[in-house]
């Protein structure tokens, strides 16, 4: 049974799901050394933002397969170190989007209308109406930095308040801004024009300190700043100075560079509204996050591919079912190609033909690479580690997209995987395999080394390169028959009559190594290779033992 450690608070509904599928321990607030001490027992770790999953913590997780962030931001997890170790990192985007968007607007309104201070004043026995005259969101310009899930929901709601919307997000097309009634502008323009700037982007090396003294000085005098995204994006000392000096009228923050925050120059300023990282803390959001975190962690441990994986190429929601046959086929083509090489490869090229958008080239490419590496180097490789392992082994991996010419009809979707051997190697040729899905969605091998074939992708395959001459096919068949190996099907591809040819024999029985050696001794055969594609690599990235290199 799997063992899961939950080291930050989690909704009871999520814990109940986990307990049905795994031995689950909830241990909140573990110091880092205690976490390191207990982690070797666990297959998965589930955290919110409090637990810092550093490279040292990950190194202690001898059997750790999955780290799940019950929430969006993974900046408290060393994702690169997890990837290097083959640990799948999941998050749960979606269930807390509305909570975060509503909190950003709640802070905005609280700030504009002085609600916390008015409340405190009234409780202190005062009735001060003049001191707390506020401002409206209506007809103000709201600058949204980061137009992702939360930024969009903020935009939709702010529109209902009658705000004008500006957006800065270099990674979304201007049409995405227009779709929510906003105008996309460069950062400095948004800062210069907005009455209120609200942040909804991730903390990354590029966004750390994005709003420092220079950018705060660029903001419209008397503007407001709201940060419900991540501490560290705003320089808090520079913000305190801008508020103190009157450049900004106010700021509302839910997130801080240091959490928990116990002291800050912002505490002494009247024009701030501060909450302790509460944006996602609605009952609804935590229920949703807990359920998604629990279900996806268990699915990943069972070896299923999940959509909310952070260190796997992104998957659109619902795209998985259509992708599975491509992943299987890519893995089989990779395996098949590796089996046809007589030495190590220097380069691998994964070619996508036709509408590769439907294929998810990054993930399917990783599956082809995994199949290729797993067979060729006998090392445990996962979809997560495939590119890292290839790089470590000096294998250059390229991708090529063929969409068809301007006048030609686009080719049917397909995959071509080609490997080139190092210059000067005995087998210095390029070898290729190509495949596609049939109408029923089954994987088919359609070419080997440029020879057209029509084979189901799977089963035990004997591949023989030979000269097209009488007697060759018979010699192979006779040897197999003498050794009690049953032939299920056979196909022959040739360049021309009596030219180079390949023979692909599908076998019912495994081909022992000594029989393969006997086959190689048959005159007129240049190569004979055997591969068992019957058990394609499973799609689940986390189901396999990790690369312990
Ligand atoms: P998302 O990934 O859907 O959206 C992030 C957007 O930021 C994307 O559109 C991306 O293109 C954009 N972006 C990335 N780098 C950028 C840059 N340099 N400049 C401008 N835009 C950039 O994420 P989301 O779910 O909308 O979450 C947004 C942020 O809110 C994240 O930091 C997340 O961790 C945080 N969050 C905080 C809380 C909380 O409790 N305070 C709750 C949920 C999410
Ligand atoms: C998130 O990124 O989802 C938030 O930080 C919410 C949380 O605290 O989990």
Coordinates of C-alpha atoms and ligand atoms in Angstrom, one line a residue:
X1 CA 0.0 0.0 0.0
X2 CA 1.2 3.5 -0.8
X3 CA 2.2 5.8 2.0
X4 CA 1.4 9.5 1.8
X5 CA 2.5 12.3 4.1
X6 CA 0.4 15.5 4.2
X7 CA 2.5 18.1 5.9
X8 CA 0.2 21.2 5.7
X9 CA -3.5 21.5 6.5
X10 CA -5.8 19.8 4.1
X11 CA -9.6 19.6 3.8
X12 CA -11.1 16.5 5.6
X13 CA -12.8 15.4 2.4
X14 CA -9.3 15.2 0.7
X15 CA -7.9 13.3 3.6
X16 CA -10.8 10.8 3.5
X17 CA -10.1 10.1 -0.2
X18 CA -6.4 9.6 0.5
X19 CA -7.1 7.2 3.4
X20 CA -9.3 5.1 1.2
X21 CA -6.3 4.6 -1.2
X22 CA -3.2 4.9 0.9
X23 CA -1.8 4.8 4.4
X24 CA -2.0 8.6 5.1
X25 CA -0.3 10.6 7.8
X26 CA -1.2 14.2 8.5
X27 CA 1.7 15.8 10.3
X28 CA 1.5 19.6 10.1
X29 CA 4.3 22.0 11.0
X30 CA 7.2 19.5 10.9
X31 CA 10.6 21.2 11.2
X32 CA 12.8 20.6 8.1
X33 CA 15.1 18.1 9.9
X34 CA 12.1 16.1 11.2
X35 CA 10.6 16.1 7.7
X36 CA 13.9 14.8 6.3
X37 CA 14.0 12.1 8.9
X38 CA 10.5 10.7 8.2
X39 CA 10.3 11.3 4.5
X40 CA 12.1 8.0 3.4
X41 CA 9.0 6.1 4.4
X42 CA 6.7 7.9 2.0
X43 CA 5.7 7.5 -1.7
X44 CA 4.1 11.0 -1.9
X45 CA 4.2 14.3 0.0
X46 CA 1.3 16.8 -0.1
X47 CA 1.9 20.4 0.9
X48 CA 0.4 23.8 0.7
X49 CA 2.7 26.8 0.8
X50 CA 4.1 26.4 4.4
X51 CA 6.3 23.3 3.7
X52 CA 9.5 24.2 1.8
X53 CA 10.3 21.2 -0.4
X54 CA 14.0 21.9 -1.0
X55 CA 16.6 19.8 -2.9
X56 CA 17.8 18.4 0.5
X57 CA 14.3 17.4 1.5
X58 CA 13.8 15.7 -1.9
X59 CA 17.1 13.9 -1.5
X60 CA 15.8 12.4 1.7
X61 CA 12.7 10.9 -0.1
X62 CA 14.3 7.6 -1.1
X63 CA 11.0 6.3 -2.4
X64 CA 9.3 9.6 -3.1
X65 CA 7.4 9.6 -6.4
X66 CA 5.0 12.5 -6.2
X67 CA 5.0 15.9 -4.5
X68 CA 1.6 17.6 -4.7
X69 CA 1.0 21.2 -4.1
X70 CA -2.5 21.6 -2.8
X71 CA -2.8 25.0 -4.5
X72 CA -1.3 26.8 -7.5
X73 CA 2.1 28.3 -6.8
X74 CA 4.9 25.8 -6.7
X75 CA 7.6 28.3 -5.7
X76 CA 8.0 26.5 -2.4
X77 CA 9.1 23.4 -4.3
X78 CA 12.4 22.9 -6.0
X79 CA 10.8 21.7 -9.2
X80 CA 14.2 21.4 -11.0
X81 CA 15.6 19.1 -8.3
X82 CA 12.4 17.1 -8.3
X83 CA 12.6 16.7 -12.1
X84 CA 16.2 15.6 -11.8
X85 CA 15.2 12.9 -9.4
X86 CA 12.2 11.8 -11.5
X87 CA 9.7 13.0 -8.8
X88 CA 6.5 14.2 -10.4
X89 CA 5.3 17.6 -9.1
X90 CA 1.5 18.2 -9.2
X91 CA -0.5 21.2 -8.4
X92 CA -4.2 21.9 -8.3
X93 CA -4.9 24.9 -10.4
X94 CA -8.6 25.8 -10.7
X95 CA -10.4 25.1 -7.5
X96 CA -9.1 28.2 -5.7
X97 CA -9.3 30.5 -8.7
X98 CA -12.6 32.2 -7.7
X99 CA -11.6 32.4 -4.1
X100 CA -8.4 34.2 -5.0
X101 CA -10.2 36.5 -7.5
X102 CA -12.8 37.4 -5.0
X103 CA -10.2 38.1 -2.3
X104 CA -8.3 40.4 -4.6
X105 CA -11.5 42.4 -5.2
X106 CA -12.4 42.2 -1.5
X107 CA -9.0 43.7 -0.7
X108 CA -9.4 46.3 -3.4
X109 CA -12.7 47.5 -2.1
X110 CA -11.6 47.3 1.5
X111 CA -8.6 49.5 0.6
X112 CA -10.6 52.0 -1.4
X113 CA -13.3 52.3 1.4
X114 CA -11.0 52.1 4.4
X115 CA -13.1 49.2 5.8
X116 CA -10.5 47.7 8.2
X117 CA -9.7 51.1 9.8
X118 CA -13.4 52.1 9.9
X119 CA -14.3 48.9 11.6
X120 CA -11.5 49.2 14.2
X121 CA -12.5 52.8 14.9
X122 CA -16.1 52.0 15.5
X123 CA -15.2 49.1 17.8
X124 CA -13.0 51.6 19.7
X125 CA -16.1 53.6 20.4
X126 CA -15.7 56.3 17.8
X127 CA -18.2 57.3 15.1
X128 CA -15.9 58.9 12.5
X129 CA -17.7 59.4 9.2
X130 CA -15.5 62.1 7.7
X131 CA -12.2 60.3 8.3
X132 CA -13.2 57.4 6.1
X133 CA -14.5 58.9 2.9
X134 CA -13.4 56.4 0.2
X135 CA -13.2 56.0 -3.5
X136 CA -15.1 54.0 -6.0
X137 CA -13.9 51.3 -8.4
X138 CA -16.4 52.5 -10.9
X139 CA -14.7 54.3 -13.8
X140 CA -11.2 53.7 -12.3
X141 CA -8.6 52.1 -14.5
X142 CA -7.6 48.7 -13.1
X143 CA -4.2 47.3 -14.3
X144 CA -4.0 43.6 -14.2
X145 CA -0.5 42.0 -14.3
X146 CA -0.9 38.4 -15.3
X147 CA -4.0 37.4 -17.3
X148 CA -4.1 33.7 -16.3
X149 CA -7.0 32.0 -14.5
X150 CA -7.2 34.4 -11.6
X151 CA -6.4 37.5 -13.6
X152 CA -9.3 36.7 -16.0
X153 CA -11.8 36.2 -13.2
X154 CA -10.7 39.5 -11.6
X155 CA -11.2 41.2 -15.0
X156 CA -14.7 39.8 -15.5
X157 CA -15.8 40.9 -12.0
X158 CA -14.1 44.3 -12.2
X159 CA -15.9 45.0 -15.4
X160 CA -19.2 44.5 -13.6
X161 CA -18.1 47.3 -11.2
X162 CA -17.6 49.6 -14.3
X163 CA -13.8 49.6 -14.2
X164 CA -11.7 50.2 -17.3
X165 CA -9.2 47.3 -17.7
X166 CA -5.6 47.3 -18.8
X167 CA -3.5 44.1 -18.9
X168 CA 0.2 43.3 -18.9
X169 CA 0.9 39.6 -19.7
X170 CA 3.6 39.0 -22.4
X171 CA 2.6 35.4 -22.7
X172 CA -1.0 35.8 -23.8
X173 CA -2.2 37.2 -27.1
X174 CA -3.9 40.7 -27.1
X175 CA -7.1 38.9 -28.2
X176 CA -7.2 37.2 -24.8
X177 CA -7.2 40.6 -23.1
X178 CA -9.9 41.8 -25.5
X179 CA -12.0 38.8 -24.7
X180 CA -12.4 40.0 -21.1
X181 CA -12.9 43.6 -22.2
X182 CA -9.3 44.7 -21.4
X183 CA -6.5 46.3 -23.5
X184 CA -3.0 44.7 -23.5
X185 CA -0.2 47.2 -23.0
X186 CA 3.5 47.1 -22.0
X187 CA 4.2 47.0 -18.3
X188 CA 5.4 50.6 -18.0
X189 CA 2.2 51.9 -19.7
X190 CA 0.0 49.9 -17.4
X191 CA 1.8 51.2 -14.4
X192 CA 1.6 54.8 -15.6
X193 CA -2.1 54.7 -16.4
X194 CA -3.7 52.4 -13.8
X195 CA -5.5 53.8 -10.7
X196 CA -5.2 50.4 -9.2
X197 CA -2.7 47.7 -10.1
X198 CA -3.5 44.1 -9.1
X199 CA -0.9 41.2 -9.4
X200 CA -1.8 37.8 -10.7
X201 CA 1.4 36.3 -12.0
X202 CA 3.7 33.6 -10.6
X203 CA 6.9 34.1 -8.6
X204 CA 9.7 33.1 -11.0
X205 CA 13.3 34.3 -11.3
X206 CA 12.0 36.8 -13.9
X207 CA 9.2 38.1 -11.8
X208 CA 11.0 38.4 -8.5
X209 CA 11.3 42.1 -7.7
X210 CA 9.2 42.9 -10.8
X211 CA 7.8 45.9 -8.9
X212 CA 10.8 47.6 -7.2
X213 CA 11.5 51.3 -6.5
X214 CA 11.8 52.2 -10.2
X215 CA 8.5 50.6 -11.2
X216 CA 6.6 51.9 -8.1
X217 CA 7.9 55.4 -9.1
X218 CA 6.4 54.8 -12.6
X219 CA 2.9 54.2 -11.1
X220 CA 0.4 57.0 -11.4
X221 CA 0.7 59.3 -8.4
X222 CA -2.0 58.4 -5.8
X223 CA -2.5 54.9 -7.3
X224 CA -3.2 51.7 -5.3
X225 CA -1.4 48.4 -5.4
X226 CA -2.9 44.9 -4.6
X227 CA -0.9 41.7 -4.4
X228 CA -2.7 38.4 -3.9
X229 CA -0.2 36.5 -6.1
X230 CA 3.1 36.0 -4.4
X231 CA 5.4 37.7 -2.0
X232 CA 8.7 38.6 -3.6
X233 CA 7.1 40.0 -6.8
X234 CA 6.9 43.4 -5.0
X235 CA 9.8 44.9 -3.1
X236 CA 8.1 45.5 0.3
X237 CA 10.6 48.0 1.6
X238 CA 10.3 50.0 -1.6
X239 CA 6.5 49.8 -1.3
X240 CA 6.6 51.1 2.3
X241 CA 8.7 54.0 1.1
X242 CA 6.3 54.8 -1.8
X243 CA 3.4 54.7 0.6
X244 CA 5.2 56.7 3.2
X245 CA 6.2 59.4 0.7
X246 CA 2.7 59.6 -0.7
X247 CA 3.6 58.4 -4.2
X248 CA 1.0 55.6 -3.7
X249 CA -2.4 56.1 -1.9
X250 CA -2.6 52.6 -0.5
X251 CA -1.7 48.9 -0.8
X252 CA -3.3 45.7 0.0
X253 CA -1.2 42.6 0.4
X254 CA -2.1 39.0 1.0
X255 CA 1.3 37.5 0.3
X256 CA 4.8 38.4 1.5
X257 CA 8.4 37.7 0.8
X258 CA 8.8 36.1 4.3
X259 CA 5.8 34.1 5.5
X260 CA 4.6 34.0 8.2
X261 CA 5.2 37.8 8.4
X262 CA 5.7 38.9 12.0
X263 CA 7.2 42.4 11.5
X264 CA 7.1 44.8 8.6
X265 CA 7.4 48.6 7.9
X266 CA 3.9 48.1 6.3
X267 CA 2.4 47.4 9.7
X268 CA 3.0 51.0 10.7
X269 CA 1.3 52.5 7.7
X270 CA -2.4 53.4 7.9
X271 CA -3.0 53.1 4.2
X272 CA -2.4 49.3 4.0
X273 CA -4.7 46.3 4.2
X274 CA -2.9 43.1 5.1
X275 CA -4.1 39.5 5.3
X276 CA -2.1 36.4 6.2
X277 CA -2.1 34.6 2.8
X278 CA -5.9 34.0 2.9
X279 CA -6.9 34.4 -0.8
X280 CA -7.4 30.7 -1.3
X281 CA -8.9 30.1 2.1
X282 CA -12.5 29.8 1.3
X283 CA -14.3 26.6 2.4
X284 CA -15.3 25.9 -1.2
X285 CA -11.7 26.4 -2.5
X286 CA -10.1 24.2 0.1
X287 CA -12.7 21.5 -0.4
X288 CA -12.0 21.5 -4.2
X289 CA -8.2 21.7 -3.7
X290 CA -8.2 18.9 -1.2
X291 CA -10.2 16.6 -3.4
X292 CA -8.2 17.3 -6.6
X293 CA -4.9 17.0 -4.6
X294 CA -6.0 13.6 -3.2
X295 CA -7.4 12.2 -6.4
X296 CA -4.5 13.2 -8.6
X297 CA -1.8 12.1 -6.1
X298 CA -3.4 8.6 -5.9
X299 CA -3.8 8.5 -9.7
X300 CA -0.1 9.4 -10.2
X301 CA 1.0 6.8 -7.7
X302 CA -1.1 4.2 -9.6
X303 CA 0.9 5.2 -12.7
X304 CA -1.8 7.1 -14.4
X305 CA -0.9 10.3 -16.3
X306 CA -2.5 13.3 -14.7
X307 CA -3.4 16.6 -16.2
X308 CA -2.1 18.8 -13.4
X309 CA 1.6 17.8 -13.6
X310 CA 4.0 20.8 -13.3
X311 CA 7.1 19.1 -14.5
X312 CA 5.6 17.3 -17.5
X313 CA 4.7 19.2 -20.7
X314 CA 1.4 20.8 -20.2
X315 CA -1.9 19.0 -21.1
X316 CA -5.1 20.7 -21.8
X317 CA -7.9 19.6 -19.5
X318 CA -9.6 16.5 -21.1
X319 CA -6.8 16.0 -23.6
X320 CA -5.5 12.9 -22.0
X321 CA -7.8 10.2 -23.5
X322 CA -7.0 11.3 -27.0
X323 CA -3.3 11.4 -26.2
X324 CA -2.9 7.9 -24.8
X325 CA -2.7 6.0 -28.1
X326 CA -0.1 8.5 -29.3
X327 CA 2.0 8.1 -26.2
X328 CA 1.9 4.3 -26.6
X329 CA 2.8 4.5 -30.3
X330 CA 5.6 6.9 -29.6
X331 CA 7.1 4.7 -26.9
X332 CA 6.9 1.7 -29.2
X333 CA 8.5 3.6 -32.1
X334 CA 11.3 4.7 -29.8
X335 CA 11.8 1.1 -28.6
X336 CA 11.7 -0.3 -32.1
X337 CA 14.2 2.3 -33.4
X338 CA 16.6 1.6 -30.5
X339 CA 16.4 -2.1 -31.4
X340 CA 17.4 -1.5 -35.0
X341 CA 20.7 0.3 -34.0
X342 CA 23.9 -1.6 -33.7
X343 CA 25.6 1.0 -31.5
X344 CA 24.9 4.2 -29.5
X345 CA 23.1 7.0 -31.2
X346 CA 24.4 10.6 -31.4
X347 CA 21.2 12.3 -32.4
X348 CA 17.6 11.5 -32.2
X349 CA 15.0 13.4 -34.2
X350 CA 11.3 13.2 -33.5
X351 CA 9.2 14.3 -36.5
X352 CA 5.6 15.2 -36.2
X353 CA 3.5 15.1 -39.3
X354 CA 0.2 16.7 -39.9
X355 CA -1.7 18.4 -37.1
X356 CA 0.7 18.0 -34.3
X357 CA -1.4 20.3 -32.1
X358 CA -3.7 17.3 -31.6
X359 CA -0.7 15.2 -30.6
X360 CA 1.0 17.4 -27.9
X361 CA 4.5 17.2 -29.3
X362 CA 6.3 17.8 -26.0
X363 CA 4.7 14.9 -24.2
X364 CA 4.6 12.5 -27.2
X365 CA 8.3 13.4 -27.9
X366 CA 9.2 12.6 -24.3
X367 CA 7.4 9.2 -24.7
X368 CA 9.3 8.4 -27.9
X369 CA 12.6 9.4 -26.1
X370 CA 11.7 7.3 -23.1
X371 CA 11.0 4.3 -25.3
X372 CA 14.3 4.8 -27.1
X373 CA 16.4 5.3 -24.0
X374 CA 14.7 2.6 -22.0
X375 CA 15.6 0.0 -24.6
X376 CA 18.9 1.3 -25.7
X377 CA 20.5 2.1 -22.4
X378 CA 18.7 -0.3 -20.1
X379 CA 18.1 2.5 -17.6
X380 CA 14.9 3.3 -15.9
X381 CA 13.6 6.4 -17.6
X382 CA 10.3 8.2 -17.0
X383 CA 8.5 10.9 -19.0
X384 CA 9.8 13.3 -16.5
X385 CA 13.5 12.3 -16.7
X386 CA 13.7 11.3 -20.4
X387 CA 15.1 14.7 -21.5
X388 CA 17.5 15.0 -18.5
X389 CA 18.8 11.4 -19.1
X390 CA 19.3 12.1 -22.8
X391 CA 21.2 15.3 -22.1
X392 CA 23.4 13.5 -19.5
X393 CA 24.2 10.8 -22.1
X394 CA 25.1 13.3 -24.8
X395 CA 22.2 12.4 -27.0
X396 CA 21.1 15.5 -28.9
X397 CA 17.3 15.5 -29.3
X398 CA 15.6 17.5 -32.0
X399 CA 12.0 17.9 -33.2
X400 CA 10.7 18.5 -36.7
X401 CA 7.3 19.5 -37.8
X402 CA 5.9 18.7 -41.3
X403 CA 2.6 20.3 -42.0
X404 CA 2.5 20.0 -45.7
X405 CA 3.2 22.6 -48.5
X406 CA 1.0 25.5 -49.4
X407 CA -0.7 23.7 -52.2
X408 CA -0.5 20.2 -50.9
X409 CA -3.1 18.7 -48.6
X410 CA -1.8 18.4 -45.1
X411 CA -0.4 15.0 -44.4
X412 CA -2.3 12.7 -42.0
X413 CA -1.0 13.0 -38.4
X414 CA 1.9 10.7 -37.9
X415 CA 5.2 10.3 -36.1
X416 CA 8.7 9.7 -37.5
X417 CA 11.6 8.9 -35.1
X418 CA 15.1 8.9 -36.6
X419 CA 18.4 8.2 -35.0
X420 CA 21.9 9.0 -36.3
X421 CA 24.9 7.1 -35.1
X422 CA 28.1 8.9 -34.1
X423 CA 30.3 9.7 -37.1
X424 CA 32.8 6.9 -37.7
X425 CA 30.7 4.3 -35.9
X426 CA 30.3 0.9 -37.6
X427 CA 26.6 1.5 -38.2
X428 CA 27.0 5.1 -39.4
X429 CA 23.6 5.3 -41.1
X430 CA 20.5 7.1 -40.1
X431 CA 17.7 4.7 -39.0
X432 CA 14.1 5.7 -39.0
X433 CA 10.7 4.3 -38.0
X434 CA 7.4 5.9 -38.6
X435 CA 3.9 5.3 -37.3
X436 CA 0.4 6.6 -37.3
X437 CA -3.0 5.7 -35.7
X438 CA -5.6 3.9 -37.8
X439 CA -9.3 4.9 -37.9
X440 CA -9.9 2.9 -34.7
X441 CA -7.1 4.7 -32.9
X442 CA -4.8 1.7 -32.9
X443 CA -1.1 2.3 -33.4
X444 CA 0.4 1.2 -36.7
X445 CA 4.0 1.1 -37.9
X446 CA 4.0 2.4 -41.4
X447 CA 7.7 2.6 -42.3
X448 CA 11.0 1.2 -41.2
X449 CA 14.2 2.7 -42.6
X450 CA 12.2 4.3 -45.3
X451 CA 10.5 1.0 -46.4
X452 CA 6.7 1.2 -46.3
X453 CA 5.2 -1.5 -44.0
X454 CA 1.8 -2.0 -42.4
X455 CA 2.1 -3.5 -39.0
X456 CA 0.2 -3.3 -35.7
X457 CA 2.4 -1.5 -33.2
X458 CA 3.0 -4.2 -30.6
X459 CA 4.0 -7.8 -30.3
X460 CA 7.3 -9.6 -30.8
X461 CA 9.1 -8.4 -34.0
X462 CA 12.0 -9.8 -35.8
X463 CA 13.5 -7.3 -38.2
X464 CA 15.8 -8.5 -40.9
X465 CA 17.7 -6.3 -43.4
X466 CA 18.7 -8.3 -46.4
X467 CA 19.2 -8.4 -50.2
X468 CA 16.0 -9.2 -52.1
X469 CA 17.1 -12.6 -53.4
X470 CA 15.4 -16.0 -53.7
X471 CA 15.8 -18.1 -50.6
X472 CA 16.3 -15.4 -47.9
X473 CA 12.8 -15.4 -46.6
X474 CA 12.7 -19.2 -46.8
X475 CA 15.9 -19.5 -44.8
X476 CA 14.6 -17.3 -42.0
X477 CA 11.3 -19.2 -41.9
X478 CA 13.0 -22.5 -41.9
X479 CA 15.3 -21.6 -39.0
X480 CA 12.3 -20.3 -37.0
X481 CA 10.4 -23.4 -37.7
X482 CA 13.3 -25.7 -36.7
X483 CA 13.6 -23.8 -33.4
X484 CA 9.8 -24.2 -32.7
X485 CA 9.1 -20.4 -33.0
X486 CA 5.8 -19.8 -34.6
X487 CA 5.4 -17.0 -37.1
X488 CA 2.2 -15.0 -36.7
X489 CA 2.7 -12.7 -39.7
X490 CA 5.4 -11.5 -42.1
X491 CA 5.9 -8.4 -44.2
X492 CA 8.6 -7.5 -46.7
X493 CA 9.5 -4.1 -47.9
X494 CA 12.0 -3.5 -50.7
X495 CA 13.6 -0.6 -52.5
X496 CA 13.3 -2.4 -55.9
X497 CA 13.4 -6.0 -57.2
X498 CA 16.6 -7.6 -56.0
X499 CA 17.5 -4.5 -54.1
X500 CA 17.8 -3.7 -50.4
X501 CA 14.9 -5.1 -48.5
X502 CA 13.6 -5.5 -44.9
X503 CA 11.6 -8.4 -43.6
X504 CA 9.5 -7.9 -40.5
X505 CA 8.3 -11.1 -38.9
X506 CA 5.8 -11.0 -36.1
X507 CA 6.4 -13.9 -33.7
X508 CA 4.0 -15.8 -31.4
X509 CA 7.0 -16.9 -29.3
X510 CA 9.9 -15.1 -27.8
X511 CA 13.1 -15.3 -29.8
X512 CA 16.0 -16.5 -27.7
X513 CA 19.3 -14.8 -28.2
X514 CA 21.2 -17.9 -29.6
X515 CA 18.5 -18.2 -32.3
X516 CA 19.0 -14.6 -33.2
X517 CA 22.8 -15.2 -33.5
X518 CA 22.1 -18.2 -35.8
X519 CA 19.9 -16.0 -37.9
X520 CA 22.7 -13.4 -38.2
X521 CA 24.9 -16.1 -39.6
X522 CA 22.5 -16.8 -42.6
X523 CA 24.3 -15.6 -45.8
X524 CA 22.8 -12.5 -47.4
X525 CA 21.2 -11.0 -44.2
X526 CA 22.9 -7.8 -43.3
X527 CA 21.2 -7.2 -39.9
X528 CA 18.8 -9.1 -37.7
X529 CA 17.2 -7.5 -34.7
X530 CA 14.5 -8.6 -32.3
X531 CA 12.3 -6.4 -30.1
X532 CA 9.3 -7.2 -27.9
X533 CA 6.8 -4.3 -28.1
X534 CA 4.1 -6.4 -26.5
X535 CA 4.4 -4.6 -23.2
X536 CA 4.8 -0.9 -24.2
X537 CA 6.1 1.4 -21.5
X538 CA 3.2 2.4 -19.3
X539 CA 2.0 6.0 -19.8
X540 CA 2.2 6.8 -16.1
X541 CA 5.3 8.8 -15.5
X542 CA 5.4 8.1 -11.8
X543 CA 4.7 4.3 -11.9
X544 CA 8.2 3.3 -12.7
X545 CA 11.3 3.0 -10.5
X546 CA 13.2 6.2 -10.6
X547 CA 16.5 6.7 -12.3
X548 CA 18.9 6.3 -9.4
X549 CA 21.9 7.6 -11.2
Ligands
LIG1 P1 -1.9 31.2 -14.1 O1 -0.7 30.4 -14.3 O2 -3.3 30.7 -14.6 O3 -1.7 32.7 -14.6 C1 -0.5 33.3 -14.4 C2 -0.3 34.3 -15.6 O4 0.8 35.1 -15.3 C3 -0.2 33.6 -16.9 O5 -1.2 34.1 -17.8 C4 1.2 34.0 -17.3 O6 1.3 34.2 -18.7 C5 1.4 35.3 -16.6 N1 2.8 35.6 -16.4 C6 3.9 34.8 -16.2 N2 5.0 35.5 -16.2 C7 4.7 36.8 -16.4 C8 5.4 38.0 -16.4 N3 6.7 38.0 -16.3 N4 4.7 39.1 -16.6 C9 3.4 39.2 -16.7 N5 2.6 38.0 -16.7 C10 3.3 36.9 -16.5 O7 -2.0 31.3 -12.5 P2 -3.2 31.7 -11.6 O8 -3.9 30.5 -11.1 O9 -4.0 32.8 -12.2 O10 -2.4 32.3 -10.3 C11 -1.8 33.5 -10.3 C12 -0.9 33.8 -9.1 O11 -1.7 33.8 -8.0 C13 0.1 32.7 -8.9 O12 1.3 33.3 -8.4 C14 -0.5 31.9 -7.7 O13 0.5 31.2 -7.0 C15 -1.1 32.9 -7.0 N6 -2.2 32.5 -6.1 C16 -2.2 33.0 -4.8 C17 -3.2 32.6 -4.0 C18 -3.2 33.1 -2.6 O14 -3.7 32.4 -1.7 N7 -2.7 34.3 -2.3 C19 -4.2 31.7 -4.4 C20 -4.1 31.2 -5.7 C21 -3.1 31.6 -6.5
LIG2 C1 -1.9 29.0 -4.1 O1 -0.9 29.3 -4.8 O2 -2.8 28.2 -4.5 C2 -2.1 29.7 -2.8 O3 -0.9 30.1 -2.3 C3 -3.0 29.1 -1.9 C4 -2.5 28.3 -0.8 O4 -2.1 28.9 0.2 O5 -2.5 27.1 -0.9

